[in-house]
């Protein structure tokens, strides 16, 4: 009998005498073999010979197997030896807190020398002598800090994650291809390349990124490449377009037409119009009420006969999430201490590390601009220069519609349109799969756009998409948004602002503006389809030409206001205009509360400073609580409450309506309102076979305050007739009981910051690469609209004047490397509501900045 026992251990090379000259420190893997032999007389020599062969074979096989195993990716585990290699593995990504003061770099594709100055937050200030070198250097420097982020986001948008992670991402990749993301990017790129300015801009930026990629080796690639075991590929111009398409997808703000069509079919037009009105009960629109429209509208299309053949659908679509959005405002010199305008902007998005934005200053003949860019796209998206400042919030325009298509047969080669059969087109999407065979997927297109699905896969995103319907989406149009930012970056006045906006297509944004000459303005802007009223509120008939988009609202007739009498402009995703605007943009926007709070504060403000604006960006007062609590608190039966409920009632009754971090009331109020909303609407609108949405928070507030005896308060599933008081009391007790079960007795654990749990996760949700839980306030209906991982992705305040002064922060840092001290160094300041002074440099020797490093780029 033979027993063979294996033992192994790692011994550092420094403890082993190494006779091979030039070998690197590393690890020696040693094996020990033990055997116990029971020899059979007469056969001992044969047995020992056999044993020697076995030992030799084992000594050969085990190192080979281990070498293979430790250098091979298994599932989500990277090749262990390569990942742990001290020279090429993750250790190589650790960055010192000490930065080399002066560096030189040769990049042969530059025309002249370029100087890059890094300040104490590692923000680059690029000084070039021409546009080509400016955008070339921007591409190089951005990739130096954010390459993996740029790569991952464009792979996600283009449906190419399967190339990296294998079959697990296949359905996600199919979804992106079926939604037409690459199709839209190709059309957008065509628009960019047709213009010589944007073409040279994007090509120089692309070349700069590739110059950095080509400088990398296995040790210097970003950490995530090592974790996921793949290598960066060359950047191409279409990736810049893909980033803009992905932003359009993020800001599409949901699709409600299937819900609404089911509601119309169940309740009829009268009740549907009553519960889902085309204009809200309470509103304070972006363009002030009563603004006169100084244009003659073009002919507006007439609605067709009702499309009654629409079948009820069981598709659950992505509904607009109320309260999540962005803010911007600008006040004229009439309201400031300096006598010059101040502009503020804080776009709210899903927060990630690396940060969504990348701070940068661009300086060349004709341009000196500072702000934030989208990593992967040239220019500055939000920012300022010597003369003007600009910012954006989302419009939530109705620019995404689904059309029900009647196909001739299951081949889907023909569809019925305008009383005749029309041929479809097909697009072949090639999806490469790591560890699997390449797939060629066929997507059917009608003249409206792609038919996203004929059969639903098991993918959460696919739940939001109907089967057999064609998608018409503004993101599929040819466009050239780069020119908008090219001209804004160089803008000097209101006319330049208006010229820049004329090039913009999507995603539609509320572009706010301020200039040192004391002009202020705001424009809900984009390429808006010309539609009949409510076109897209319900499902559209893909067979009827009258349901097609009918061209475009003229750009110069997009709603806008300049220098209003109130001396400020603002937006917070609420309705663009009052009901007098002649064109249809959408029937529903974000709730008015944030916009109302902003306008209340700005109306009362005088002698404003940058600090006034900073404090206002962190304002957590709830207009919704102010509106609803006086109507519902008196209806609570305090005598029926237990001890915890009575204490909670006292907390709510004495609450100042601020969503501060240490307050107990916001958590109670939020859960109470959520339960109350369910109590009012779920019995009528939650039907398993026919998904529908609830009426808006605005309509619910109107029902509670103006229609306290409404039929909608009765639960149709019970024999009793419930009243508003019944629902209020049950929901309040439910909220208190739920909090007590989850967090224990009322106390510190009920604090709002603890319940909300705000954090900034890693872009790919890699554990350990995100932030800690941030104990901060704010809420969805407040100016500081913070939820668990959605909130102000960039806070900026700009004081215009003889010399502009910028202030800003985002929740992260300049670097995308988790091993860098500049990865998340701004989060704490962001959480406190503080802003950094932004160094707007005029030359590389500007004394006002805190320079820690200089990079000289030359062509030879």
Short mmCIF file of C-alpha atoms in Angstrom, two decimals, residues 285-613:
data_model
loop_
_atom_site.label_atom_id
_atom_site.label_comp_id
_atom_site.label_asym_id
_atom_site.label_seq_id
_atom_site.Cartn_x
_atom_site.Cartn_y
_atom_site.Cartn_z
CA UNK A 285 -42.96 76.72 -13.84
CA UNK A 286 -39.45 77.32 -15.12
CA UNK A 287 -40.53 80.09 -17.48
CA UNK A 288 -42.48 82.43 -15.14
CA UNK A 289 -46.26 82.40 -15.40
CA UNK A 290 -47.57 85.08 -17.72
CA UNK A 291 -44.49 85.20 -19.96
CA UNK A 292 -45.52 86.34 -23.45
CA UNK A 293 -44.44 84.26 -26.44
CA UNK A 294 -42.90 86.56 -29.04
CA UNK A 295 -43.31 84.22 -32.02
CA UNK A 296 -46.02 82.97 -34.34
CA UNK A 297 -46.46 79.22 -33.81
CA UNK A 298 -46.26 76.92 -36.81
CA UNK A 299 -49.22 74.67 -37.58
CA UNK A 300 -49.78 72.11 -34.83
CA UNK A 301 -50.94 68.64 -35.95
CA UNK A 302 -54.45 67.41 -35.19
CA UNK A 303 -54.91 64.23 -33.16
CA UNK A 304 -56.21 61.18 -35.06
CA UNK A 305 -59.25 59.14 -34.11
CA UNK A 306 -58.79 57.31 -30.84
CA UNK A 307 -56.70 54.17 -31.15
CA UNK A 308 -59.16 51.80 -29.50
CA UNK A 309 -57.68 48.56 -30.80
CA UNK A 310 -54.81 48.73 -28.34
CA UNK A 311 -54.73 45.55 -26.27
CA UNK A 312 -54.20 45.73 -22.53
CA UNK A 313 -50.62 44.84 -21.77
CA UNK A 314 -48.91 43.18 -18.84
CA UNK A 315 -45.68 45.07 -19.41
CA UNK A 316 -44.33 46.91 -16.38
CA UNK A 317 -42.60 50.01 -17.70
CA UNK A 318 -40.06 52.26 -16.08
CA UNK A 319 -42.04 54.95 -14.30
CA UNK A 320 -40.80 58.47 -13.62
CA UNK A 321 -39.31 58.54 -10.12
CA UNK A 322 -40.74 61.62 -8.48
CA UNK A 323 -38.39 63.91 -6.59
CA UNK A 324 -35.12 62.84 -8.17
CA UNK A 325 -33.69 65.60 -10.33
CA UNK A 326 -31.42 68.61 -10.56
CA UNK A 327 -31.36 72.29 -9.68
CA UNK A 328 -29.99 75.43 -11.24
CA UNK A 329 -30.58 79.12 -10.78
CA UNK A 330 -29.03 82.47 -11.61
CA UNK A 331 -29.64 85.84 -9.97
CA UNK A 332 -28.90 89.18 -11.57
CA UNK A 333 -26.75 91.88 -10.00
CA UNK A 334 -29.93 93.47 -8.62
CA UNK A 335 -29.96 90.75 -5.95
CA UNK A 336 -26.27 90.31 -5.20
CA UNK A 337 -23.85 92.10 -2.93
CA UNK A 338 -21.35 92.50 -5.77
CA UNK A 339 -23.81 93.92 -8.30
CA UNK A 340 -22.90 91.08 -10.72
CA UNK A 341 -24.81 87.84 -11.43
CA UNK A 342 -24.24 84.59 -9.56
CA UNK A 343 -25.06 81.22 -11.14
CA UNK A 344 -25.52 77.90 -9.30
CA UNK A 345 -25.99 74.38 -10.63
CA UNK A 346 -26.16 70.93 -9.07
CA UNK A 347 -27.15 68.16 -11.50
CA UNK A 348 -28.48 65.13 -9.61
CA UNK A 349 -27.59 61.70 -10.98
CA UNK A 350 -26.79 58.21 -9.74
CA UNK A 351 -23.61 58.71 -7.73
CA UNK A 352 -20.56 56.57 -8.45
CA UNK A 353 -16.86 56.20 -7.85
CA UNK A 354 -15.06 57.13 -10.02
CA UNK A 355 -17.02 60.36 -10.12
CA UNK A 356 -19.37 60.97 -13.05
CA UNK A 357 -17.63 64.24 -13.86
CA UNK A 358 -14.01 65.26 -14.39
CA UNK A 359 -12.84 68.76 -13.46
CA UNK A 360 -10.59 70.52 -15.94
CA UNK A 361 -9.50 73.91 -17.26
CA UNK A 362 -8.95 74.41 -20.99
CA UNK A 363 -6.86 77.34 -22.22
CA UNK A 364 -5.89 78.07 -25.83
CA UNK A 365 -6.30 81.03 -28.21
CA UNK A 366 -10.01 81.92 -28.08
CA UNK A 367 -10.83 79.78 -25.03
CA UNK A 368 -10.19 79.88 -21.30
CA UNK A 369 -12.88 77.80 -19.62
CA UNK A 370 -13.17 75.86 -16.36
CA UNK A 371 -15.71 73.27 -15.31
CA UNK A 372 -16.55 69.60 -15.57
CA UNK A 373 -16.45 67.31 -18.56
CA UNK A 374 -17.86 63.85 -19.17
CA UNK A 375 -14.84 61.51 -19.24
CA UNK A 376 -14.77 60.37 -22.86
CA UNK A 377 -16.15 63.54 -24.46
CA UNK A 378 -14.12 66.66 -25.34
CA UNK A 379 -14.87 70.13 -24.04
CA UNK A 380 -16.51 71.34 -20.83
CA UNK A 381 -20.16 70.45 -20.21
CA UNK A 382 -20.93 72.64 -17.18
CA UNK A 383 -18.75 75.58 -16.27
CA UNK A 384 -17.69 79.14 -16.90
CA UNK A 385 -15.18 81.41 -18.56
CA UNK A 386 -14.20 85.06 -18.08
CA UNK A 387 -17.52 86.37 -19.42
CA UNK A 388 -20.27 83.77 -18.95
CA UNK A 389 -21.35 80.77 -16.88
CA UNK A 390 -23.80 78.01 -17.78
CA UNK A 391 -25.40 74.92 -16.26
CA UNK A 392 -28.06 72.30 -16.98
CA UNK A 393 -30.95 70.35 -15.50
CA UNK A 394 -33.11 67.70 -17.19
CA UNK A 395 -36.26 68.82 -19.04
CA UNK A 396 -38.01 65.41 -18.99
CA UNK A 397 -39.41 66.01 -22.48
CA UNK A 398 -41.60 63.36 -24.10
CA UNK A 399 -39.09 62.19 -26.70
CA UNK A 400 -39.43 58.41 -26.34
CA UNK A 401 -42.56 56.70 -27.71
CA UNK A 402 -43.59 53.11 -28.39
CA UNK A 403 -45.75 52.20 -31.37
CA UNK A 404 -47.90 49.10 -31.57
CA UNK A 405 -47.02 47.35 -34.83
CA UNK A 406 -49.23 45.06 -36.90
CA UNK A 407 -46.99 42.53 -38.66
CA UNK A 408 -48.09 40.54 -41.69
CA UNK A 409 -46.83 37.26 -40.20
CA UNK A 410 -44.30 35.84 -37.80
CA UNK A 411 -41.44 36.47 -40.20
CA UNK A 412 -41.78 40.19 -39.32
CA UNK A 413 -40.68 41.15 -42.82
CA UNK A 414 -43.70 43.40 -43.42
CA UNK A 415 -45.91 45.64 -41.28
CA UNK A 416 -49.15 47.51 -41.92
CA UNK A 417 -48.70 51.26 -42.36
CA UNK A 418 -50.82 53.87 -44.11
CA UNK A 419 -53.20 51.20 -45.50
CA UNK A 420 -50.50 49.09 -47.11
CA UNK A 421 -47.83 46.54 -46.25
CA UNK A 422 -44.40 48.06 -45.81
CA UNK A 423 -41.09 46.19 -45.58
CA UNK A 424 -39.12 46.19 -42.37
CA UNK A 425 -35.34 46.50 -42.26
CA UNK A 426 -32.96 44.36 -40.26
CA UNK A 427 -29.75 45.21 -38.49
CA UNK A 428 -27.28 42.47 -37.58
CA UNK A 429 -25.63 42.92 -34.18
CA UNK A 430 -22.47 40.87 -33.60
CA UNK A 431 -21.84 40.11 -29.92
CA UNK A 432 -18.54 38.54 -28.95
CA UNK A 433 -18.71 36.41 -25.81
CA UNK A 434 -15.71 35.63 -23.66
CA UNK A 435 -15.42 31.88 -23.32
CA UNK A 436 -18.23 31.30 -25.81
CA UNK A 437 -19.18 31.51 -29.44
CA UNK A 438 -19.80 34.85 -31.14
CA UNK A 439 -23.51 35.57 -31.55
CA UNK A 440 -25.15 37.42 -34.43
CA UNK A 441 -28.43 38.96 -33.27
CA UNK A 442 -31.03 40.27 -35.71
CA UNK A 443 -32.97 43.42 -34.78
CA UNK A 444 -36.03 44.39 -36.82
CA UNK A 445 -36.58 48.09 -37.62
CA UNK A 446 -39.71 49.86 -38.80
CA UNK A 447 -39.58 53.48 -39.98
CA UNK A 448 -40.23 54.47 -36.34
CA UNK A 449 -37.22 52.58 -34.99
CA UNK A 450 -36.19 49.20 -33.55
CA UNK A 451 -38.67 46.58 -32.38
CA UNK A 452 -36.90 45.93 -29.12
CA UNK A 453 -38.36 42.53 -28.26
CA UNK A 454 -40.58 39.83 -29.69
CA UNK A 455 -39.94 37.56 -26.71
CA UNK A 456 -39.02 38.77 -23.24
CA UNK A 457 -35.74 37.55 -21.73
CA UNK A 458 -35.01 37.18 -18.04
CA UNK A 459 -33.55 40.63 -17.51
CA UNK A 460 -34.88 43.30 -15.15
CA UNK A 461 -34.32 46.06 -17.71
CA UNK A 462 -36.40 44.13 -20.23
CA UNK A 463 -39.41 44.32 -17.92
CA UNK A 464 -39.66 47.96 -18.97
CA UNK A 465 -40.03 47.19 -22.67
CA UNK A 466 -43.08 45.92 -24.57
CA UNK A 467 -43.04 43.03 -27.01
CA UNK A 468 -43.71 43.63 -30.67
CA UNK A 469 -43.64 47.43 -30.40
CA UNK A 470 -41.32 49.83 -32.22
CA UNK A 471 -39.32 52.48 -30.37
CA UNK A 472 -39.17 56.09 -31.58
CA UNK A 473 -36.48 57.88 -29.59
CA UNK A 474 -34.70 61.19 -30.02
CA UNK A 475 -31.41 59.48 -29.17
CA UNK A 476 -31.54 57.76 -32.57
CA UNK A 477 -31.38 61.07 -34.45
CA UNK A 478 -28.32 62.52 -36.16
CA UNK A 479 -26.94 65.22 -33.85
CA UNK A 480 -23.89 67.25 -32.91
CA UNK A 481 -24.02 68.26 -29.24
CA UNK A 482 -20.25 68.86 -29.24
CA UNK A 483 -20.74 72.14 -31.07
CA UNK A 484 -23.04 73.40 -28.30
CA UNK A 485 -20.26 73.04 -25.74
CA UNK A 486 -17.59 74.23 -28.16
CA UNK A 487 -19.41 77.55 -28.51
CA UNK A 488 -20.44 77.81 -24.85
CA UNK A 489 -16.82 77.29 -23.78
CA UNK A 490 -15.87 80.28 -25.95
CA UNK A 491 -19.04 82.33 -25.37
CA UNK A 492 -18.95 86.01 -24.44
CA UNK A 493 -22.60 87.05 -24.25
CA UNK A 494 -26.28 86.14 -24.59
CA UNK A 495 -26.11 85.93 -28.40
CA UNK A 496 -23.31 83.36 -28.16
CA UNK A 497 -25.40 81.37 -25.67
CA UNK A 498 -28.38 81.31 -28.05
CA UNK A 499 -26.17 80.32 -30.99
CA UNK A 500 -24.66 77.44 -29.00
CA UNK A 501 -28.09 76.10 -28.02
CA UNK A 502 -29.21 75.92 -31.66
CA UNK A 503 -26.88 72.93 -32.20
CA UNK A 504 -28.21 70.88 -29.30
CA UNK A 505 -30.42 67.80 -29.76
CA UNK A 506 -30.54 65.50 -26.72
CA UNK A 507 -30.98 64.82 -23.88
CA UNK A 508 -33.13 67.95 -23.55
CA UNK A 509 -31.78 70.24 -20.83
CA UNK A 510 -32.75 73.44 -19.07
CA UNK A 511 -29.72 75.55 -20.03
CA UNK A 512 -29.20 78.33 -17.53
CA UNK A 513 -27.00 81.32 -18.33
CA UNK A 514 -25.41 84.34 -16.69
CA UNK A 515 -23.01 86.92 -18.07
CA UNK A 516 -20.74 89.54 -16.55
CA UNK A 517 -22.74 92.25 -18.37
CA UNK A 518 -25.66 91.32 -16.04
CA UNK A 519 -27.73 89.25 -18.47
CA UNK A 520 -29.37 86.11 -17.10
CA UNK A 521 -31.51 83.59 -18.98
CA UNK A 522 -32.88 80.05 -19.02
CA UNK A 523 -34.06 77.89 -21.92
CA UNK A 524 -35.63 74.42 -21.81
CA UNK A 525 -33.72 73.29 -24.87
CA UNK A 526 -33.33 70.35 -27.22
CA UNK A 527 -34.75 69.01 -30.42
CA UNK A 528 -38.43 68.67 -29.51
CA UNK A 529 -40.70 66.66 -31.81
CA UNK A 530 -43.75 68.49 -33.13
CA UNK A 531 -46.72 66.59 -31.70
CA UNK A 532 -50.40 66.97 -31.11
CA UNK A 533 -51.44 67.49 -27.49
CA UNK A 534 -50.78 64.40 -25.35
CA UNK A 535 -49.17 62.49 -28.22
CA UNK A 536 -47.24 59.86 -26.32
CA UNK A 537 -49.33 59.98 -23.15
CA UNK A 538 -50.90 56.75 -24.39
CA UNK A 539 -49.63 54.02 -26.67
CA UNK A 540 -49.43 55.10 -30.32
CA UNK A 541 -50.75 53.38 -33.42
CA UNK A 542 -47.85 52.28 -35.58
CA UNK A 543 -50.15 51.87 -38.59
CA UNK A 544 -51.44 55.45 -38.66
CA UNK A 545 -49.21 58.20 -40.16
CA UNK A 546 -51.08 60.71 -37.99
CA UNK A 547 -49.35 59.21 -34.95
CA UNK A 548 -45.87 59.77 -36.39
CA UNK A 549 -43.78 62.67 -35.19
CA UNK A 550 -44.61 65.64 -37.43
CA UNK A 551 -41.26 67.38 -37.65
CA UNK A 552 -39.74 69.62 -34.98
CA UNK A 553 -40.60 72.62 -32.89
CA UNK A 554 -38.46 75.46 -34.29
CA UNK A 555 -35.41 75.89 -32.08
CA UNK A 556 -35.99 79.63 -31.77
CA UNK A 557 -39.49 78.88 -30.44
CA UNK A 558 -38.30 76.68 -27.57
CA UNK A 559 -39.48 78.35 -24.35
CA UNK A 560 -37.00 80.87 -22.99
CA UNK A 561 -36.81 83.92 -20.78
CA UNK A 562 -34.16 86.61 -20.50
CA UNK A 563 -33.79 89.08 -17.61
CA UNK A 564 -37.23 88.54 -16.05
CA UNK A 565 -38.69 91.21 -13.78
CA UNK A 566 -38.11 89.09 -10.68
CA UNK A 567 -34.31 89.25 -11.34
CA UNK A 568 -33.69 85.50 -11.21
CA UNK A 569 -34.21 82.37 -13.29
CA UNK A 570 -34.31 78.79 -12.02
CA UNK A 571 -35.28 75.19 -12.73
CA UNK A 572 -35.75 71.98 -10.77
CA UNK A 573 -37.30 69.63 -13.36
CA UNK A 574 -40.79 71.07 -12.93
CA UNK A 575 -43.09 72.10 -15.82
CA UNK A 576 -41.26 74.11 -18.46
CA UNK A 577 -44.04 76.69 -18.89
CA UNK A 578 -47.56 77.60 -17.90
CA UNK A 579 -50.46 76.23 -19.95
CA UNK A 580 -50.26 79.03 -22.54
CA UNK A 581 -47.21 77.66 -24.36
CA UNK A 582 -48.57 76.55 -27.75
CA UNK A 583 -46.56 73.36 -28.18
CA UNK A 584 -46.64 69.99 -26.43
CA UNK A 585 -43.39 69.07 -24.63
CA UNK A 586 -44.81 66.62 -22.12
CA UNK A 587 -47.95 66.17 -20.05
CA UNK A 588 -46.11 65.46 -16.78
CA UNK A 589 -42.88 66.75 -15.28
CA UNK A 590 -41.19 66.48 -11.91
CA UNK A 591 -43.09 67.69 -8.84
CA UNK A 592 -42.98 71.40 -8.18
CA UNK A 593 -41.75 71.40 -4.57
CA UNK A 594 -38.01 71.87 -5.15
CA UNK A 595 -38.66 74.59 -7.71
CA UNK A 596 -41.11 76.29 -5.37
CA UNK A 597 -38.62 76.28 -2.49
CA UNK A 598 -35.88 77.69 -4.74
CA UNK A 599 -38.14 80.45 -6.02
CA UNK A 600 -39.36 81.31 -2.51
CA UNK A 601 -35.82 81.72 -1.28
CA UNK A 602 -34.60 83.66 -4.30
CA UNK A 603 -37.62 85.98 -4.17
CA UNK A 604 -36.78 86.92 -0.58
CA UNK A 605 -33.05 87.15 -1.17
CA UNK A 606 -31.05 90.37 -1.41
CA UNK A 607 -27.33 91.14 -1.32
CA UNK A 608 -26.67 87.49 -2.14
CA UNK A 609 -23.15 86.07 -2.05
CA UNK A 610 -21.59 82.83 -3.19
CA UNK A 611 -22.01 81.54 0.34
CA UNK A 612 -25.75 82.27 0.18
CA UNK A 613 -25.92 79.98 -2.84
#
